[in-house]
Coordinates of C-alpha atoms in Angstrom, one line a residue:
Chain A
M267 CA -1.2 -27.2 -13.8
Y268 CA -0.9 -23.9 -15.6
D269 CA 1.1 -23.2 -18.7
W270 CA 3.9 -20.8 -18.1
P271 CA 5.5 -19.0 -21.0
E272 CA 8.9 -20.6 -21.4
D273 CA 10.9 -17.5 -21.0
F274 CA 9.1 -16.7 -17.8
A275 CA 10.4 -17.2 -14.3
T276 CA 8.7 -20.1 -12.5
F277 CA 6.4 -19.4 -9.7
E278 CA 9.0 -20.8 -7.3
E279 CA 11.6 -18.5 -8.7
I280 CA 9.5 -15.5 -8.2
Q281 CA 8.7 -16.5 -4.7
K282 CA 12.3 -17.1 -3.9
A283 CA 13.2 -13.7 -5.2
F284 CA 10.6 -12.1 -2.9
E285 CA 11.9 -14.1 0.0
Q286 CA 15.4 -12.9 -0.9
D287 CA 14.2 -9.3 -0.8
A288 CA 12.6 -9.9 2.5
R289 CA 15.8 -11.2 4.0
Q290 CA 17.9 -8.3 2.6
G291 CA 15.6 -5.8 4.4
E292 CA 16.2 -7.5 7.7
Q293 CA 12.9 -6.2 8.9
Y294 CA 11.1 -9.4 9.4
S295 CA 12.7 -11.5 12.1
P296 CA 11.6 -15.0 12.5
F297 CA 10.1 -16.0 15.8
T298 CA 13.2 -18.0 16.5
K299 CA 16.7 -17.0 15.7
D300 CA 17.9 -20.6 15.3
Q301 CA 16.1 -21.4 12.1
E302 CA 18.6 -23.7 10.6
G303 CA 17.4 -27.3 10.5
Y304 CA 14.1 -26.5 12.1
V305 CA 10.7 -27.1 10.7
Q306 CA 8.3 -24.3 11.4
R307 CA 4.6 -23.7 10.9
A308 CA 2.2 -21.2 12.3
V309 CA -1.6 -21.1 12.1
T310 CA -4.3 -18.9 13.4
I311 CA -7.2 -20.6 15.1
N312 CA -10.6 -18.9 15.6
R313 CA -11.0 -20.3 19.2
P314 CA -10.1 -18.8 22.6
L315 CA -6.5 -19.1 23.6
A316 CA -7.2 -21.1 26.7
E317 CA -9.2 -23.7 24.7
V318 CA -6.5 -24.1 22.1
Y319 CA -3.7 -24.4 24.6
K320 CA -5.7 -26.9 26.7
F321 CA -6.4 -29.1 23.7
W322 CA -2.7 -29.1 22.7
R323 CA -1.5 -29.7 26.2
R324 CA -3.6 -32.9 26.4
L325 CA -1.0 -34.8 24.4
S326 CA -3.3 -37.8 24.0
N327 CA -5.3 -35.6 21.6
F328 CA -2.5 -35.7 19.0
P329 CA -3.6 -38.9 17.3
L330 CA -6.9 -37.0 16.4
F331 CA -5.1 -34.7 14.1
M332 CA -1.5 -35.8 13.6
K333 CA -1.1 -38.2 10.7
Y334 CA 0.2 -41.7 11.6
V335 CA 0.4 -41.0 15.4
V336 CA -1.1 -44.1 16.8
S337 CA -1.0 -43.3 20.4
V338 CA 0.4 -40.9 22.9
D339 CA 0.5 -42.2 26.4
E340 CA 0.8 -39.5 29.0
V341 CA 2.7 -41.2 31.8
D342 CA 2.6 -38.1 34.0
D343 CA 2.6 -34.3 33.7
K344 CA 6.1 -34.4 32.1
Y345 CA 6.6 -37.7 30.4
S346 CA 4.8 -39.3 27.5
N347 CA 5.3 -42.2 25.2
W348 CA 4.7 -41.8 21.5
I349 CA 4.0 -44.5 18.9
I350 CA 3.9 -43.6 15.2
K351 CA 3.0 -46.0 12.5
R352 CA 2.0 -45.8 8.9
P353 CA -0.5 -48.4 7.8
A354 CA 1.5 -51.5 6.9
G355 CA 4.6 -49.5 7.6
V356 CA 7.4 -49.2 10.1
E357 CA 6.6 -48.3 13.7
V358 CA 8.7 -45.8 15.5
Q359 CA 8.6 -44.8 19.2
W360 CA 10.1 -42.3 21.5
A361 CA 9.5 -41.0 24.9
A362 CA 9.2 -37.2 25.4
D363 CA 9.9 -34.9 28.3
I364 CA 8.3 -31.5 28.7
V365 CA 11.1 -29.1 29.2
E366 CA 9.3 -25.9 29.8
E367 CA 5.7 -25.0 30.2
I368 CA 4.1 -21.6 30.5
P369 CA 0.3 -22.2 30.4
D370 CA -1.4 -20.4 27.5
E371 CA 2.0 -19.4 26.1
L372 CA 4.6 -22.0 25.6
L373 CA 5.1 -25.7 25.7
S374 CA 8.5 -27.1 24.8
W375 CA 9.7 -30.7 24.7
R376 CA 12.6 -33.0 23.9
S377 CA 12.8 -36.7 23.3
L378 CA 14.7 -39.0 25.5
P379 CA 17.8 -40.7 24.2
S380 CA 16.1 -44.1 24.1
G381 CA 13.8 -43.3 21.2
D382 CA 14.0 -44.2 17.5
I383 CA 14.1 -40.5 16.5
S384 CA 15.6 -37.7 18.5
N385 CA 13.5 -34.6 18.4
H386 CA 12.8 -31.4 20.2
G387 CA 10.8 -28.3 19.7
D388 CA 8.2 -25.9 21.1
A389 CA 4.8 -24.5 20.4
R390 CA 4.0 -20.9 21.2
F391 CA 0.6 -19.5 21.7
N392 CA -0.7 -15.9 21.7
E393 CA -3.9 -14.1 21.2
S394 CA -4.5 -11.9 18.1
P395 CA -7.6 -10.0 16.9
H396 CA -8.3 -12.8 14.5
G397 CA -7.9 -15.7 16.8
T398 CA -5.2 -17.7 18.7
E399 CA -1.9 -17.8 16.9
V400 CA 0.0 -21.1 17.3
R401 CA 3.7 -21.4 16.2
L402 CA 5.2 -24.8 16.1
K403 CA 9.0 -25.2 15.6
F404 CA 10.8 -28.5 15.9
R405 CA 13.9 -30.3 14.9
Y406 CA 14.5 -34.0 14.5
N407 CA 17.6 -36.2 13.9
A408 CA 17.2 -39.5 12.4
P409 CA 20.0 -42.0 13.2
G410 CA 20.8 -42.4 9.5
G411 CA 21.0 -45.5 7.3
K412 CA 18.0 -47.7 6.7
L413 CA 15.9 -46.2 9.5
T414 CA 16.1 -42.8 7.9
D415 CA 14.7 -44.1 4.7
K416 CA 11.9 -45.7 6.6
L417 CA 11.4 -42.5 8.5
M418 CA 11.1 -40.4 5.4
H419 CA 8.5 -42.8 4.2
L420 CA 6.7 -42.3 7.5
F421 CA 6.7 -38.5 6.9
D422 CA 5.5 -38.9 3.3
G423 CA 9.0 -37.9 2.2
D424 CA 8.8 -34.4 3.7
P425 CA 8.5 -33.8 7.5
A426 CA 8.0 -30.0 6.9
E427 CA 5.1 -30.6 4.5
Q428 CA 3.6 -33.1 6.9
A429 CA 3.9 -30.6 9.8
R430 CA 2.1 -28.1 7.7
E431 CA -0.7 -30.5 7.0
N432 CA -0.9 -31.6 10.7
M433 CA -1.2 -28.0 11.8
C434 CA -4.0 -27.5 9.3
R435 CA -5.7 -30.6 10.6
F436 CA -5.3 -29.2 14.2
K437 CA -7.0 -26.0 13.1
Q438 CA -9.8 -27.8 11.3
L439 CA -10.5 -30.0 14.3
L440 CA -10.7 -27.1 16.7
E441 CA -12.6 -24.7 14.4
A442 CA -14.8 -26.9 12.3
G443 CA -15.1 -29.8 14.7
V444 CA -14.1 -32.3 11.9
I445 CA -11.2 -32.8 9.5
A446 CA -12.2 -32.3 5.9
T447 CA -12.0 -35.5 3.9
I448 CA -13.0 -37.1 0.7
D449 CA -11.6 -40.5 1.5
G450 CA -14.2 -43.1 0.8
Q451 CA -16.5 -40.9 -1.2
S452 CA -18.3 -42.4 -4.3
K453 CA -16.8 -42.2 -7.7
G454 CA -17.0 -43.9 -11.0
K455 CA -14.8 -46.7 -12.1
K456 CA -11.2 -45.9 -13.0
L457 CA -10.4 -46.8 -16.6
Chain B
M157 CA -26.8 -44.6 -8.1
K158 CA -26.5 -42.9 -11.4
A159 CA -23.9 -40.1 -11.8
L160 CA -22.2 -38.1 -14.5
C161 CA -18.5 -39.0 -14.4
Y162 CA -15.5 -37.5 -16.0
N163 CA -13.6 -40.0 -18.1
G164 CA -11.3 -37.6 -20.1
K165 CA -11.6 -34.8 -22.5
R166 CA -15.1 -34.6 -24.1
D167 CA -15.9 -38.0 -22.5
I168 CA -18.5 -37.8 -19.8
R169 CA -20.5 -40.8 -19.0
C170 CA -23.6 -41.6 -17.0
E171 CA -22.3 -44.4 -14.7
K172 CA -23.6 -46.5 -12.0
V173 CA -21.5 -45.7 -8.9
P174 CA -21.8 -46.5 -5.2
D175 CA -24.2 -44.4 -3.2
P176 CA -22.4 -41.7 -1.0
V177 CA -22.1 -42.3 2.7
I178 CA -21.7 -40.0 5.7
L179 CA -17.9 -39.5 6.3
N180 CA -18.0 -36.8 9.0
P181 CA -20.6 -36.0 11.7
R182 CA -21.4 -32.7 10.0
D183 CA -22.2 -34.3 6.7
A184 CA -25.6 -34.9 5.1
I185 CA -26.6 -36.9 2.1
I186 CA -28.9 -35.1 -0.3
K187 CA -31.2 -36.7 -2.8
V188 CA -30.9 -34.5 -5.8
T189 CA -34.1 -33.3 -7.5
S190 CA -32.6 -30.9 -10.0
T191 CA -29.1 -30.3 -11.2
A192 CA -27.8 -27.9 -13.8
I193 CA -24.8 -27.8 -16.1
C194 CA -22.8 -24.6 -15.4
G195 CA -20.8 -22.9 -18.1
S196 CA -17.7 -23.6 -16.1
D197 CA -18.4 -27.3 -16.4
V198 CA -17.7 -26.9 -20.1
H199 CA -14.1 -26.2 -19.2
I200 CA -13.9 -29.6 -17.5
Y201 CA -15.6 -31.2 -20.5
G202 CA -12.9 -29.6 -22.7
G203 CA -10.2 -31.0 -20.5
H204 CA -9.0 -27.6 -19.4
V205 CA -9.5 -28.0 -15.7
Q206 CA -7.0 -30.2 -14.0
P207 CA -6.2 -32.4 -12.1
M208 CA -9.2 -34.6 -12.8
E209 CA -9.4 -38.3 -12.2
A210 CA -11.4 -40.8 -14.3
G211 CA -14.6 -41.4 -12.4
D212 CA -14.8 -38.0 -10.7
I213 CA -18.5 -37.0 -10.4
L214 CA -19.3 -33.5 -11.8
G215 CA -21.7 -30.8 -11.0
H216 CA -22.0 -27.9 -8.5
E217 CA -25.4 -26.3 -9.2
F218 CA -28.0 -28.6 -7.6
M219 CA -30.8 -28.9 -5.0
G220 CA -32.8 -31.7 -3.4
H221 CA -34.1 -33.3 -0.2
V222 CA -32.2 -34.3 2.9
G223 CA -31.8 -38.1 2.8
E224 CA -29.5 -38.7 5.8
V225 CA -27.7 -36.5 8.3
G226 CA -24.6 -37.0 10.4
K227 CA -25.0 -36.9 14.2
D228 CA -23.8 -33.3 14.5
V229 CA -26.4 -31.9 12.0
T230 CA -29.2 -31.0 14.3
N231 CA -30.9 -28.3 12.3
L232 CA -32.1 -30.5 9.5
V233 CA -34.4 -33.5 9.3
I234 CA -34.8 -36.1 6.7
G235 CA -37.0 -34.9 3.9
D236 CA -36.2 -31.2 4.2
R237 CA -36.0 -29.5 0.9
V238 CA -32.7 -27.7 0.6
L239 CA -30.5 -25.5 -1.7
V240 CA -26.9 -26.4 -1.8
P241 CA -24.3 -23.5 -2.0
F242 CA -21.6 -24.4 -4.5
T243 CA -18.6 -23.7 -2.2
I244 CA -17.9 -25.9 0.8
S245 CA -17.4 -23.8 3.8
C246 CA -17.1 -24.7 7.5
G247 CA -19.0 -21.7 8.9
R248 CA -16.7 -21.4 11.9
C249 CA -13.3 -20.0 10.8
Y250 CA -12.7 -16.3 10.9
N251 CA -13.4 -15.8 7.2
C252 CA -16.7 -17.7 7.4
E253 CA -17.8 -15.7 10.4
M254 CA -17.1 -12.6 8.4
G255 CA -19.3 -13.9 5.6
V256 CA -16.4 -14.5 3.2
T257 CA -17.2 -18.2 2.8
P258 CA -15.2 -18.8 -0.4
A259 CA -12.1 -18.0 1.8
C260 CA -12.9 -20.7 4.3
D261 CA -9.8 -22.1 5.8
N262 CA -11.1 -25.6 6.6
F263 CA -12.8 -27.0 3.6
N264 CA -10.2 -28.1 1.1
P265 CA -8.7 -31.5 2.0
K266 CA -6.1 -30.9 -0.8
G267 CA -5.4 -27.3 0.2
W268 CA -1.7 -27.8 -0.2
M269 CA -2.2 -27.9 -4.0
T270 CA -3.6 -24.4 -4.1
E271 CA -1.4 -23.2 -1.3
K272 CA 1.6 -23.8 -3.5
L273 CA 0.1 -21.6 -6.2
F274 CA -1.8 -18.9 -4.4
G275 CA 0.1 -18.7 -1.1
Y276 CA -3.0 -20.0 0.9
P277 CA -5.4 -22.7 0.2
V278 CA -8.6 -21.7 -1.6
A279 CA -12.1 -22.8 -2.0
A280 CA -13.3 -26.4 -2.4
L281 CA -16.2 -26.8 -4.8
Y282 CA -18.4 -29.8 -5.6
G283 CA -17.2 -31.7 -8.7
Y284 CA -14.6 -29.3 -9.8
S285 CA -11.2 -31.0 -9.9
H286 CA -8.8 -32.0 -7.2
L287 CA -7.3 -28.5 -7.1
Y288 CA -10.6 -27.5 -5.6
G289 CA -10.8 -30.3 -3.1
G290 CA -11.8 -33.3 -5.2
Y291 CA -15.3 -33.5 -3.8
A292 CA -17.9 -35.5 -5.6
G293 CA -20.4 -33.3 -7.4
G294 CA -24.1 -32.9 -7.8
Q295 CA -24.9 -34.3 -11.2
A296 CA -25.9 -37.5 -9.5
E297 CA -28.9 -39.0 -7.7
Y298 CA -27.3 -38.5 -4.3
V299 CA -24.5 -36.2 -3.0
R300 CA -22.6 -36.0 0.2
V301 CA -22.7 -32.4 1.6
P302 CA -20.0 -31.5 4.2
Y303 CA -20.8 -28.9 6.9
A304 CA -24.5 -29.4 6.1
D305 CA -25.5 -27.7 9.3
F306 CA -24.0 -24.5 8.1
G307 CA -24.3 -24.5 4.3
L308 CA -27.7 -25.9 3.4
L309 CA -30.6 -23.5 3.0
K310 CA -33.9 -25.0 3.9
V311 CA -36.7 -24.1 1.4
T312 CA -40.0 -23.4 3.0
N313 CA -41.9 -22.3 -0.1
E314 CA -43.7 -24.4 -2.7
L315 CA -42.0 -22.9 -5.7
P316 CA -40.8 -25.5 -8.3
D317 CA -37.1 -26.3 -8.6
D318 CA -36.7 -24.4 -11.8
K319 CA -37.4 -21.1 -10.0
L320 CA -35.0 -21.8 -7.1
L321 CA -32.2 -23.8 -8.6
F322 CA -30.1 -20.9 -9.8
L323 CA -29.9 -19.5 -6.2
T324 CA -27.2 -22.2 -5.6
D325 CA -24.6 -20.5 -7.8
I326 CA -25.3 -18.4 -10.9
F327 CA -27.8 -15.8 -9.6
P328 CA -26.0 -14.9 -6.4
T329 CA -22.7 -14.9 -8.3
V330 CA -24.0 -12.4 -10.7
Y331 CA -25.7 -10.3 -8.2
M332 CA -22.5 -10.0 -6.2
A333 CA -20.8 -9.1 -9.5
A334 CA -23.2 -6.3 -10.0
E335 CA -22.6 -5.0 -6.5
N336 CA -18.9 -5.3 -7.2
A337 CA -19.6 -3.2 -10.3
N338 CA -20.8 -0.5 -7.9
V339 CA -24.1 -0.1 -9.8
K340 CA -26.1 2.9 -8.5
P341 CA -29.5 4.3 -9.5
G342 CA -29.3 6.2 -12.7
D343 CA -26.1 4.6 -13.9
T344 CA -25.2 3.1 -17.2
V345 CA -24.0 -0.5 -17.1
A346 CA -22.5 -2.4 -20.0
V347 CA -22.5 -6.2 -19.9
W348 CA -20.3 -8.2 -22.2
G349 CA -21.7 -11.6 -23.0
C350 CA -25.3 -12.7 -22.9
G351 CA -25.1 -16.2 -21.8
P352 CA -26.9 -17.1 -18.5
V353 CA -24.4 -15.0 -16.5
G354 CA -24.8 -12.0 -18.7
Q355 CA -28.6 -12.3 -18.6
F356 CA -28.6 -12.3 -14.8
C357 CA -26.1 -9.5 -14.7
I358 CA -28.6 -7.4 -16.7
K359 CA -31.4 -8.4 -14.3
S360 CA -29.3 -7.5 -11.3
A361 CA -28.3 -4.1 -12.7
Q362 CA -32.0 -3.5 -13.3
L363 CA -32.8 -4.4 -9.7
M364 CA -30.1 -1.9 -8.6
G365 CA -31.8 0.9 -10.5
A366 CA -29.5 1.3 -13.4
N367 CA -30.9 3.7 -16.0
Q368 CA -29.2 2.3 -19.1
I369 CA -28.2 -1.4 -19.4
I370 CA -26.3 -2.2 -22.5
A371 CA -26.0 -5.9 -23.5
I372 CA -23.2 -6.9 -25.9
D373 CA -23.1 -10.2 -27.8
N374 CA -23.1 -11.5 -31.3
M375 CA -26.0 -14.0 -31.1
P376 CA -29.3 -12.4 -32.1
E377 CA -31.4 -14.8 -30.0
R378 CA -29.4 -14.1 -26.9
L379 CA -29.6 -10.3 -27.5
E380 CA -33.3 -10.7 -28.0
L381 CA -33.6 -12.6 -24.6
A382 CA -31.5 -9.8 -22.9
R383 CA -33.9 -7.2 -24.3
T384 CA -37.2 -9.0 -23.7
K385 CA -36.6 -11.0 -20.6
A386 CA -33.6 -9.8 -18.7
G387 CA -34.2 -6.0 -18.9
A388 CA -31.5 -4.6 -21.2
T389 CA -32.4 -1.1 -22.5
H390 CA -30.0 -1.5 -25.5
T391 CA -28.2 -4.3 -27.3
I392 CA -25.1 -4.2 -29.3
N393 CA -24.2 -6.9 -31.8
Y394 CA -20.5 -6.6 -31.9
Q395 CA -20.3 -8.2 -35.3
E396 CA -22.5 -5.5 -36.8
V397 CA -21.3 -2.3 -35.0
N398 CA -18.2 -0.9 -33.4
V399 CA -18.6 -1.4 -29.7
L400 CA -16.5 1.5 -28.6
E401 CA -18.3 3.9 -30.8
A402 CA -21.7 2.6 -29.8
L403 CA -21.0 2.9 -26.1
A404 CA -19.6 6.4 -26.6
D405 CA -22.7 7.4 -28.5
L406 CA -25.2 5.8 -26.0
T407 CA -23.5 7.6 -23.1
A408 CA -22.9 10.9 -24.9
G409 CA -19.2 10.6 -24.5
R410 CA -19.1 9.7 -20.8
G411 CA -18.7 6.0 -21.0
P412 CA -20.5 3.4 -18.9
D413 CA -20.2 3.8 -15.2
S414 CA -19.8 0.1 -14.8
C415 CA -18.5 -2.6 -17.2
I416 CA -19.2 -6.2 -16.5
D417 CA -17.3 -9.0 -18.1
A418 CA -19.8 -11.9 -18.1
V419 CA -17.4 -13.9 -20.3
G420 CA -14.1 -14.6 -18.7
M421 CA -10.9 -14.8 -20.5
E422 CA -8.9 -17.9 -20.2
A423 CA -10.4 -21.0 -21.7
H424 CA -8.8 -23.0 -19.0
G425 CA -9.9 -20.7 -16.2
V426 CA -11.7 -22.3 -13.3
S427 CA -15.0 -20.5 -13.9
L428 CA -18.0 -20.7 -11.6
L429 CA -20.0 -19.1 -14.3
A430 CA -21.0 -19.6 -17.8
K431 CA -18.6 -19.0 -20.6
Y432 CA -19.6 -19.6 -24.1
E433 CA -18.5 -20.2 -27.6
A434 CA -19.6 -16.6 -28.4
V435 CA -16.7 -15.5 -26.3
K436 CA -14.2 -17.3 -28.5
Q437 CA -15.8 -15.6 -31.5
A438 CA -15.4 -12.3 -29.8
L439 CA -11.8 -12.9 -29.0
K440 CA -11.2 -13.8 -32.6
L441 CA -12.9 -10.7 -33.8
Q442 CA -10.7 -8.5 -31.6
M443 CA -7.4 -9.7 -32.8
D444 CA -5.6 -6.5 -31.7
R445 CA -7.4 -6.2 -28.4
P446 CA -7.4 -9.9 -27.6
T447 CA -9.7 -9.9 -24.6
V448 CA -13.1 -8.8 -23.4
L449 CA -11.4 -7.3 -20.4
W450 CA -9.2 -5.2 -22.5
Q451 CA -12.3 -4.1 -24.5
M452 CA -14.0 -3.0 -21.3
I453 CA -11.1 -0.8 -20.1
R454 CA -11.2 1.7 -22.9
P455 CA -14.9 2.6 -23.0
C456 CA -15.3 2.6 -19.2
K457 CA -15.8 6.1 -17.8
K458 CA -13.0 7.7 -15.8
G459 CA -13.2 6.6 -12.2
G460 CA -15.6 3.8 -13.3
T461 CA -15.7 0.2 -12.2
L462 CA -14.9 -3.1 -13.9
S463 CA -16.4 -6.3 -12.5
L464 CA -15.4 -9.8 -13.5
P465 CA -17.9 -12.5 -12.8
G466 CA -16.1 -14.3 -15.6
V467 CA -13.4 -16.1 -13.8
Y468 CA -9.6 -15.7 -14.3
V469 CA -7.2 -18.2 -12.8
G470 CA -4.3 -18.2 -15.2
W471 CA -2.0 -15.4 -16.3
I472 CA -2.6 -12.6 -18.6
D473 CA -0.1 -11.2 -21.0
K474 CA 0.0 -7.5 -22.0
F475 CA -2.4 -6.4 -19.4
P476 CA -2.9 -2.6 -19.7
L477 CA -2.5 -1.8 -16.1
G478 CA -1.4 1.7 -17.0
V479 CA -4.7 2.5 -18.5
I480 CA -6.5 1.4 -15.4
F481 CA -4.1 3.5 -13.3
G482 CA -4.5 6.5 -15.6
K483 CA -8.2 6.4 -15.6
G484 CA -8.5 5.5 -11.9
L485 CA -10.6 2.5 -12.5
T486 CA -11.6 0.0 -9.9
L487 CA -11.4 -3.7 -10.8
K488 CA -13.2 -6.2 -8.6
C489 CA -13.5 -10.0 -8.9
G490 CA -13.5 -13.1 -6.8
Q491 CA -15.7 -16.0 -5.9
T492 CA -19.2 -15.4 -4.6
Y493 CA -20.0 -15.1 -0.9
I494 CA -22.7 -17.7 -1.8
H495 CA -23.9 -18.4 1.7
K496 CA -24.7 -14.8 2.3
Y497 CA -26.2 -13.9 -1.1
M498 CA -28.2 -17.0 -1.4
R499 CA -30.0 -16.2 1.8
E500 CA -30.4 -12.5 0.9
L501 CA -31.8 -13.2 -2.5
I502 CA -34.3 -16.0 -1.9
G503 CA -36.9 -13.5 -0.7
R504 CA -36.8 -11.7 -4.0
V505 CA -37.5 -15.0 -5.8
E506 CA -40.3 -16.0 -3.4
S507 CA -42.0 -12.6 -3.9
G508 CA -41.8 -13.0 -7.7
E509 CA -39.7 -9.9 -8.0
V510 CA -37.0 -12.0 -9.7
V511 CA -37.8 -14.8 -12.1
L512 CA -34.9 -17.0 -12.9
D513 CA -36.2 -19.9 -15.0
F514 CA -36.4 -17.9 -18.3
I515 CA -32.9 -19.0 -19.2
I516 CA -33.7 -22.7 -19.2
S517 CA -33.7 -24.0 -22.7
H518 CA -33.5 -27.8 -22.1
R519 CA -34.9 -30.1 -19.4
L520 CA -33.3 -33.5 -19.6
S521 CA -32.6 -36.6 -17.5
L522 CA -29.3 -37.5 -16.0
A523 CA -29.0 -40.4 -18.5
D524 CA -29.0 -37.7 -21.2
G525 CA -26.1 -36.0 -19.5
P526 CA -23.4 -36.9 -22.1
D527 CA -25.6 -35.5 -24.9
A528 CA -26.4 -32.5 -22.8
Y529 CA -22.8 -31.6 -22.3
R530 CA -22.2 -31.8 -26.0
M531 CA -25.3 -29.8 -26.9
F532 CA -24.4 -27.1 -24.3
T533 CA -20.8 -26.9 -25.5
E534 CA -21.7 -26.8 -29.2
K535 CA -24.8 -24.7 -28.5
E536 CA -26.8 -27.1 -30.6
D537 CA -30.5 -26.4 -30.8
H538 CA -30.0 -22.9 -29.2
C539 CA -29.0 -24.5 -26.0
I540 CA -28.4 -21.9 -23.3
K541 CA -29.0 -23.7 -20.0
V542 CA -29.6 -27.3 -19.2
V543 CA -31.4 -28.6 -16.1
M544 CA -31.4 -32.3 -15.4
T545 CA -33.5 -34.5 -13.2
P546 CA -31.9 -37.7 -11.9

């Protein structure tokens, strides 16, 4: 995108160096100690805490903002069935169990052993002067082999990136009421 | 409909493309009545702004009538005459509520591209590459406008398009740049570059009560325009006189209080503003001080302000930060809070206090678009600003 002088560090290298410095200082402590293997993403949403939590707690809302989630069937207060499918792609399912719930503060879940992907995580909510802060942290284990390949495809190759995107979409939906898109807009013919 | 589409470097075509449709409930479709070529479009024309795809529709300075609205757009009706701000902002995130609409969190569907580079996603713009959202632009008969209920400014006067069109980008952009320059009554302001941006910078400085406004360029007709129409009190042709000496003399050794770079530096910078061939000539002239920005830093008074409506996106080498530190200069830049300034400034246009159409040199049709881009880029026929009607 931009031409870097050849003898220059790359943008990523500079960023890495900064991150290294931050770690050496040991001032910043991540919101969870057990970072290894977890995907994390936080956003600030300019809506009241109760509204944000309520929308998240209604798990059947997830297909509205989470890419490829086809349906979330809330069996009862604790259990839900998740179906995820890419257009013309593999379909995966799991059942999830809510492990802990503190309204307006914390919702944690884990998948049941019967599912295609084992996963667990939590979302934490708190108020700040600039809106409601939401911190998502989760971990998943694919069974390996062919299904893993299919899974990575399902996550566009990078579950962490997709989590970022999904959290942005969650924010857009709650704040702007719509998710920004250019899909289907007019353009000239491709050469 | 007809639209001007990017097809590669120096290859812009007027093509027949599908009409836009409503994609979100907050969208509107605008029937364009006037659309300008911005200086920053020239960078796209030159292939410097990427990533672009063949067929991308260009243009971000346009106005028209509401042709269709999504179901959540309740404050507009079909037929309303509207101005379209050039950034796409949701109006409901924290930054938008603070008026900092170019920092909207929710408007760039390809935000991850800029997030990688800048740390956070930045502005989406109409017709300005996929880095900036990939939205179709306004050099077309119809345009889809997202967040129409927030962004569009309804026009209730009878003024012709020519007098209003530049409220969608260039005039607010430049006015904010003059505010960024901290222009106060009685001050001396020096403006580098006398393209459309420079002309309006001069105008804005005049509105803010500047005592001396010094215009710097090398094209006699642009300096003439600055003196006779925009309000410059002095002009400097940098090919004829030494700019530093001239500024020192005009300010009796103090230096200008504010220096405005209406030029920009990097040819590949994503500029919202005009940037012209004259700039390149200036850069060539100043081989040992390779930028306009660098040239502003020395003459600026101690404790003065540098403002950059010319846009910088890339990296600069050998930037004299130590001089800025030593003299205690303030440097301000950034994209325009267009939604705020457009609404603040329309009254001045309606009252006749500000006249904006003096910079228009060519009125053409959309079908003439490919020629218009060439003329504007090459400055054929003294081309300074092109307005097209679909």
